[in-house]
Amino acid sequence: EAGVVQSPRYKIIEKKQPVAFWCNPISGHNTLYWYRQNLGQGPELLIRYENEEAVDDSQLPKDRFSAERLKGVDSTLKIQPAELGDSAVYLCASSLGAGGHNEQFFGPGTRLTVL
Amino acid sequence: GQQLNQSPQSMFIQEGEDVSMNCTSSSIFNTWLWYKQEPGEGPVLLIALYKAGELTSNGRLTAQFGITRKDSFLNISASIPSDVGIYFCAVAGGTSYGKLTFGQGTILTVHP
């Protein structure tokens, strides 16, 4: 069974440019998460989807970040415009449901470098 | 906000040695998790703890959920080179159902 798929794996852009990350969760997983992991830190949740609904986006910087999960399957996270401080690894995770004993499975991440 | 204090930040050990790391919180949590992350990969769940006082093993790994529900430790026995990686504790629940909060991680280096 395929795990969580993310693309691209690496992205280098100049500041003020837009960038988008794509995630395909494990088949059948209704809950999808986007995390940001700064160097030397643990992942921090940006947004959580239950099917196509964003149920927790309190940590998403909404002035420049947006996300969508239109059909409740794959998801896109966008930054526009990117800033130097956005350099990080962006991780996508999925689970059968939220909370409880539902394990979150993580993808390999997209490493973003903003120059 | 919620914060986990994980220690030590890094460990350099010889192959065959035992390892211990711990995580504390100022708040009570009902689920404690331990993850391992290798370079270029996402975190992978090692052990999940759901009951205060619970002691759970997974091969050479043993983790305990503190009785106060504010701490947990992870032990690795007889370390091997492939144990190298970053180990994170995480808690689930609290005020945000389904949200994981991670510690800062412990970087483990094992010398052959």
CSV table of C-alpha atoms in Angstrom, one decimal, chain A residues 9 33 35 37 40-43 45 48 56 59 91 98-101 103-104 106-109, chain B residues 31 35 37 40-45 50 86 88 92 96-105:
chain,number,residue,atom,x,y,z
A,9,ARG,CA,10.5,16.9,-2.6
A,33,TYR,CA,-2.8,17.5,8.0
A,35,TYR,CA,2.7,20.6,9.2
A,37,GLN,CA,9.0,21.8,10.5
A,40,GLY,CA,16.0,21.8,14.7
A,41,GLN,CA,12.3,21.7,15.7
A,42,GLY,CA,9.4,19.3,15.8
A,43,PRO,CA,6.6,19.7,13.3
A,45,LEU,CA,0.4,21.9,12.7
A,48,ARG,CA,-6.3,19.9,9.5
A,56,ASP,CA,-8.5,23.6,12.4
A,59,GLN,CA,-2.0,28.2,13.0
A,91,LEU,CA,5.0,17.8,5.9
A,98,ALA,CA,-9.1,12.6,13.9
A,99,GLY,CA,-7.9,12.0,17.4
A,100,GLY,CA,-8.4,8.9,19.4
A,101,HIS,CA,-6.2,6.0,18.4
A,103,GLU,CA,-2.3,7.1,13.8
A,104,GLN,CA,-1.1,9.9,11.7
A,106,PHE,CA,3.5,11.3,7.5
A,107,GLY,CA,4.8,11.9,4.0
A,108,PRO,CA,8.5,12.6,3.3
A,109,GLY,CA,7.9,16.3,3.1
B,31,THR,CA,-2.1,10.4,24.7
B,35,TYR,CA,8.2,9.2,16.8
B,37,GLN,CA,12.5,10.8,12.0
B,40,GLY,CA,14.7,13.3,4.3
B,41,GLU,CA,11.7,11.4,5.7
B,42,GLY,CA,8.7,12.2,7.8
B,43,PRO,CA,8.3,11.1,11.4
B,44,VAL,CA,7.3,7.4,11.9
B,45,LEU,CA,5.3,6.3,14.9
B,50,TYR,CA,-3.0,5.9,26.1
B,86,ILE,CA,15.8,12.3,15.6
B,88,PHE,CA,10.3,13.2,19.0
B,92,ALA,CA,-2.5,14.5,21.3
B,96,SER,CA,-7.5,20.7,20.1
B,97,TYR,CA,-8.9,17.3,19.2
B,98,GLY,CA,-6.8,15.6,16.6
B,99,LYS,CA,-3.8,18.0,16.9
B,100,LEU,CA,-0.4,16.7,17.7
B,101,THR,CA,2.1,18.9,19.6
B,102,PHE,CA,5.7,17.8,19.2
B,103,GLY,CA,8.8,18.2,21.4
B,104,GLN,CA,12.0,19.7,20.0
B,105,GLY,CA,13.5,16.3,19.4
